[in-house]
XYZ file of C-alpha atoms in Angstrom:
346
model
C -82.618 8.551 38.088
C -85.221 8.634 35.386
C -87.043 5.609 34.074
C -85.780 3.829 30.969
C -88.865 4.690 28.947
C -88.677 8.316 29.927
C -85.005 8.467 28.886
C -85.660 6.968 25.453
C -88.728 9.142 24.942
C -86.615 12.183 25.746
C -83.780 11.108 23.460
C -86.191 10.499 20.592
C -88.621 13.378 21.045
C -86.365 16.275 19.954
C -86.639 17.298 23.047
C -50.966 18.879 31.695
C -48.284 19.453 29.710
C -51.477 18.215 31.245
C -51.587 20.399 34.317
C -54.916 21.479 35.704
C -54.401 24.955 34.357
C -53.598 23.620 30.896
C -56.245 20.966 30.619
C -59.390 22.657 31.870
C -58.348 25.991 33.256
C -60.369 25.313 36.401
C -61.935 22.407 38.241
C -64.839 24.534 39.418
C -67.246 22.940 36.942
C -66.344 19.375 37.831
C -67.721 16.975 40.362
C -65.754 17.788 43.557
C -65.584 14.092 44.449
C -63.725 13.350 41.210
C -61.102 15.959 42.006
C -60.683 14.849 45.597
C -60.640 11.132 44.903
C -58.511 10.962 41.774
C -56.402 7.823 42.331
C -52.676 8.133 42.710
C -52.266 4.762 40.993
C -54.146 3.436 37.990
C -56.336 0.872 39.676
C -58.272 -1.912 38.012
C -60.946 -3.352 40.267
C -63.193 -5.174 37.832
C -62.776 -8.687 36.443
C -65.295 -8.125 33.641
C -65.250 -5.272 31.111
C -68.643 -4.796 29.477
C -68.276 -2.994 26.147
C -71.097 -1.580 24.041
C -71.029 -1.293 20.252
C -73.476 -0.267 17.542
C -75.140 -2.315 14.833
C -73.015 -0.605 12.170
C -70.062 -2.653 13.454
C -66.952 -2.063 15.522
C -63.363 -2.775 14.487
C -62.313 -2.737 18.149
C -64.551 -5.747 18.721
C -63.741 -7.435 15.412
C -59.990 -7.271 15.971
C -60.245 -8.682 19.535
C -57.301 -6.601 20.749
C -58.827 -5.992 24.163
C -59.276 -9.683 24.789
C -55.608 -10.322 23.993
C -54.434 -7.486 26.225
C -56.678 -8.248 29.194
C -56.593 -12.038 29.317
C -53.209 -12.114 31.122
C -54.737 -9.786 33.732
C -57.617 -12.171 34.338
C -60.185 -9.745 32.906
C -62.965 -10.970 30.671
C -64.444 -8.789 27.896
C -68.161 -8.960 27.142
C -69.768 -7.170 24.176
C -73.345 -5.912 23.855
C -74.827 -4.606 20.609
C -77.161 -1.604 20.382
C -79.077 -0.196 17.423
C -77.440 3.232 17.710
C -75.852 5.713 20.091
C -78.970 6.709 22.089
C -79.755 3.067 22.819
C -76.145 2.460 23.839
C -76.222 5.425 26.227
C -79.436 4.119 27.758
C -77.816 0.709 28.169
C -75.025 2.388 30.109
C -77.481 4.356 32.244
C -79.273 1.206 33.386
C -76.025 -0.631 34.123
C -75.774 -3.026 31.182
C -72.393 -1.782 29.923
C -69.366 0.063 31.285
C -67.830 1.637 28.170
C -69.063 2.306 24.636
C -68.471 4.253 21.434
C -70.908 6.920 20.187
C -71.017 10.071 18.094
C -70.889 13.605 19.455
C -74.642 13.874 20.080
C -75.771 10.925 22.279
C -73.731 11.898 25.369
C -75.205 15.403 25.216
C -78.752 14.064 25.253
C -77.789 11.604 27.987
C -76.276 14.371 30.116
C -79.477 16.392 29.761
C -81.313 13.323 31.052
C -78.994 13.185 34.109
C -77.045 10.071 33.129
C -73.862 9.632 35.171
C -71.366 9.424 32.311
C -67.843 10.618 31.577
C -65.939 11.193 28.357
C -62.916 8.919 27.962
C -61.308 9.802 24.625
C -62.284 11.487 21.365
C -61.566 10.916 17.684
C -59.358 12.796 15.259
C -61.022 14.120 12.123
C -59.616 14.942 8.681
C -60.694 17.054 5.726
C -62.479 14.028 4.262
C -64.155 12.791 7.437
C -67.904 12.648 6.862
C -67.990 11.097 3.403
C -69.671 8.009 4.825
C -72.536 9.924 6.486
C -75.171 11.115 4.035
C -78.615 12.579 3.536
C -80.092 10.630 0.654
C -83.191 9.883 -1.416
C -84.251 6.989 -3.645
C -83.003 7.319 -7.251
C -86.504 8.103 -8.564
C -87.124 10.887 -6.015
C -88.290 14.261 -7.388
C -85.891 15.964 -4.968
C -82.874 17.039 -6.995
C -80.825 19.111 -4.563
C -80.469 19.429 -0.814
C -82.462 22.666 -0.746
C -85.514 20.656 -1.844
C -85.581 19.029 1.598
C -87.762 21.802 3.036
C -91.104 20.409 4.195
C -90.058 16.790 3.652
C -90.192 13.821 6.016
C -86.624 13.008 7.060
C -85.902 9.681 8.741
C -83.105 9.368 11.297
C -82.584 8.374 14.927
C -83.217 11.380 17.134
C -80.461 11.958 19.650
C -77.895 10.315 17.352
C -75.041 11.942 15.442
C -77.494 12.435 12.562
C -79.338 14.967 14.710
C -76.349 17.319 14.748
C -75.645 16.573 11.078
C -79.155 17.620 9.952
C -79.138 20.693 12.198
C -75.888 21.975 10.732
C -76.796 20.982 7.180
C -80.046 22.926 7.399
C -78.203 25.910 8.864
C -75.895 25.898 5.859
C -78.848 26.684 3.555
C -80.655 29.073 5.882
C -83.200 26.604 7.257
C -83.888 25.255 10.750
C -84.944 21.918 12.165
C -88.521 23.223 12.107
C -88.428 23.289 8.299
C -88.538 19.490 8.047
C -90.736 16.719 9.442
C -88.616 14.452 11.609
C -89.385 10.733 11.682
C -87.254 8.975 14.281
C -86.139 5.476 13.317
C -82.822 3.674 13.871
C -80.759 3.288 10.716
C -80.761 -0.503 10.885
C -84.576 -0.515 10.985
C -85.012 2.057 8.221
C -82.640 0.409 5.753
C -85.081 -2.109 4.271
C -87.904 0.414 3.911
C -85.601 2.865 2.142
C -84.428 0.226 -0.318
C -88.094 -0.393 -1.150
C -88.665 3.301 -1.835
C -90.895 3.795 1.215
C -88.786 6.504 2.854
C -88.556 9.889 1.074
C -85.396 11.242 2.770
C -83.008 9.118 4.806
C -79.962 9.918 6.882
C -77.574 6.990 6.941
C -73.957 5.922 7.093
C -71.785 2.946 6.261
C -72.267 0.036 5.933
C -75.960 0.784 5.179
C -74.967 3.484 2.696
C -72.684 1.034 0.883
C -75.398 -1.651 0.860
C -77.852 0.785 -0.732
C -75.199 1.778 -3.278
C -74.659 -1.828 -4.294
C -78.417 -2.210 -4.758
C -78.543 0.939 -6.908
C -81.156 2.364 -4.573
C -79.620 5.592 -3.261
C -78.882 9.104 -4.479
C -76.950 11.376 -2.132
C -78.082 14.965 -1.586
C -75.394 15.895 0.952
C -72.663 14.351 3.072
C -71.374 15.660 6.395
C -67.913 16.749 5.235
C -67.035 20.156 6.620
C -69.909 20.452 9.102
C -67.533 20.885 12.079
C -68.473 17.930 14.232
C -65.897 17.248 16.967
C -66.180 13.547 16.099
C -67.077 10.487 18.132
C -66.129 9.474 21.661
C -65.670 6.542 23.956
C -67.902 7.121 26.970
C -67.803 5.365 30.360
C -70.017 5.050 33.375
C -68.597 7.474 35.945
C -68.391 4.998 38.841
C -66.705 2.397 36.642
C -64.244 4.971 35.301
C -63.230 6.179 38.759
C -62.712 2.613 40.001
C -60.842 1.391 36.905
C -58.598 4.155 35.510
C -55.969 1.575 34.594
C -58.487 -0.117 32.341
C -59.355 3.175 30.639
C -55.644 3.675 29.968
C -55.443 0.248 28.323
C -58.536 0.968 26.213
C -57.082 4.251 24.946
C -53.697 2.666 24.214
C -55.271 -0.197 22.282
C -57.532 2.144 20.307
C -54.554 4.334 19.442
C -52.541 1.327 18.253
C -55.512 -0.128 16.376
C -55.987 3.038 14.323
C -52.344 2.962 13.256
C -52.602 -0.712 12.337
C -55.860 -0.272 10.420
C -54.590 2.621 8.330
C -51.730 0.471 7.079
C -53.701 -2.772 6.736
C -56.929 -1.828 4.997
C -57.235 -5.173 3.219
C -57.152 -6.933 6.594
C -59.790 -4.559 7.933
C -62.006 -5.381 4.957
C -61.570 -9.106 5.620
C -62.686 -8.596 9.213
C -65.783 -6.753 8.008
C -66.596 -9.649 5.695
C -66.145 -12.345 8.330
C -67.355 -10.550 11.461
C -70.084 -8.298 10.050
C -71.112 -10.620 7.198
C -70.672 -7.887 4.583
C -70.289 -8.691 0.904
C -66.776 -8.139 -0.408
C -67.733 -5.211 -2.643
C -69.706 -3.592 0.188
C -66.703 -3.872 2.504
C -64.521 -2.331 -0.206
C -66.854 0.658 -0.476
C -66.829 1.114 3.283
C -63.030 1.002 3.485
C -62.674 3.482 0.614
C -64.491 6.094 2.701
C -63.084 5.179 6.095
C -60.384 7.276 7.726
C -58.311 5.936 10.592
C -57.065 9.282 11.829
C -56.486 8.204 15.417
C -57.738 9.211 18.840
C -57.908 12.630 20.430
C -57.561 13.328 24.135
C -59.915 15.483 26.182
C -57.921 18.674 25.631
C -59.311 22.180 26.236
C -59.836 22.532 22.489
C -61.899 19.354 22.199
C -63.937 20.197 25.292
C -64.728 23.614 23.795
C -65.787 22.010 20.513
C -68.131 19.614 22.276
C -69.560 22.478 24.338
C -70.296 24.338 21.101
C -72.368 21.380 19.905
C -74.304 21.242 23.164
C -74.909 24.994 23.064
C -76.273 24.774 19.529
C -78.781 22.098 20.528
C -79.984 24.357 23.329
C -80.113 27.480 21.156
C -82.237 25.634 18.607
C -84.548 24.317 21.367
C -83.663 20.703 20.599
C -82.760 20.114 24.270
C -84.666 21.775 27.136
C -81.742 23.024 29.192
C -78.192 24.249 28.789
C -75.533 21.792 29.928
C -71.870 22.084 30.884
C -69.676 19.450 29.246
C -67.093 19.840 32.035
C -69.574 18.221 34.416
C -69.166 15.003 32.389
C -65.381 14.876 32.738
C -62.920 13.168 35.022
C -60.236 15.167 36.796
C -57.407 16.681 34.722
C -54.672 14.681 36.448
C -56.522 11.453 35.740
C -56.798 12.298 32.040
C -53.093 13.123 32.078
C -52.361 9.684 33.512
C -54.444 7.663 31.049
C -53.944 9.618 27.800
C -50.872 9.348 25.522
C -49.339 12.850 25.280
C -49.285 12.823 21.476
C -53.065 12.719 21.182
C -53.787 15.595 23.574
C -54.419 18.190 20.855
């Protein structure tokens, strides 16, 4: 196990139906213990579920659906906030949380750093997914188009979803990550400086994007629509996941139901953002206008291949120092079959 400081330095220094044959093709790339010890029943051994969420907010936490579901089982839910995905993954590595939600990039960096994690469930994406993630400049900036980004200082959290976003965005105009000057700073910390015009190029997302819009202090050069991200994931500590598969099943079921509820109750979602995240009403409205509640996506062969493509790109571009195998961060196929609703295994 590596030290906490070393992990963060690495992450911020750019460093069936569901049968076995259907789901992964082979178990040869998986941890043999996970295959051998997959539980025949969906056990729940813990009495406390420690969930991680990011400073941008979390509807799962705001809605309190887990608390309602788990209270009759005598299980308490505790929430811990982290600046962004890399910090959340580090919190999991050092044992502060059991489960958390991140983008496609943080678990890749964490796997490179030998964190003992597993993917739980993914996220569906639509043609408009990505409108809330942007590369932006202050209104008075001399940069007029995205191509002008070459040679500029670009502020974002290394090892976060923004890292994949900028890599693919630069590829789309024939540039590489070496054509910009990366300044690593969590979005929540960069927000104030950007509003004051002290940051030349900023990568951000809602609600910080919406807050900057309200202030009239942002001009978007590019959003992440169409840049083929597999989407975000819920990630779990491997030991916790193996001991509590029944809890993972409940988490996935509640997430699946929450997405359906949110898509049909957007006004209620906005109210939760106002009360729980302390957002202004017009800021919450902007956030909801860009938010898609497309639902969850199981760890199907297609999704695993998409996530592997992201990891391979980071290695090819020398962003991470070694090639990784996403299948090594998976549970056994029969366990996924037991905890995942069939309709989301696509």
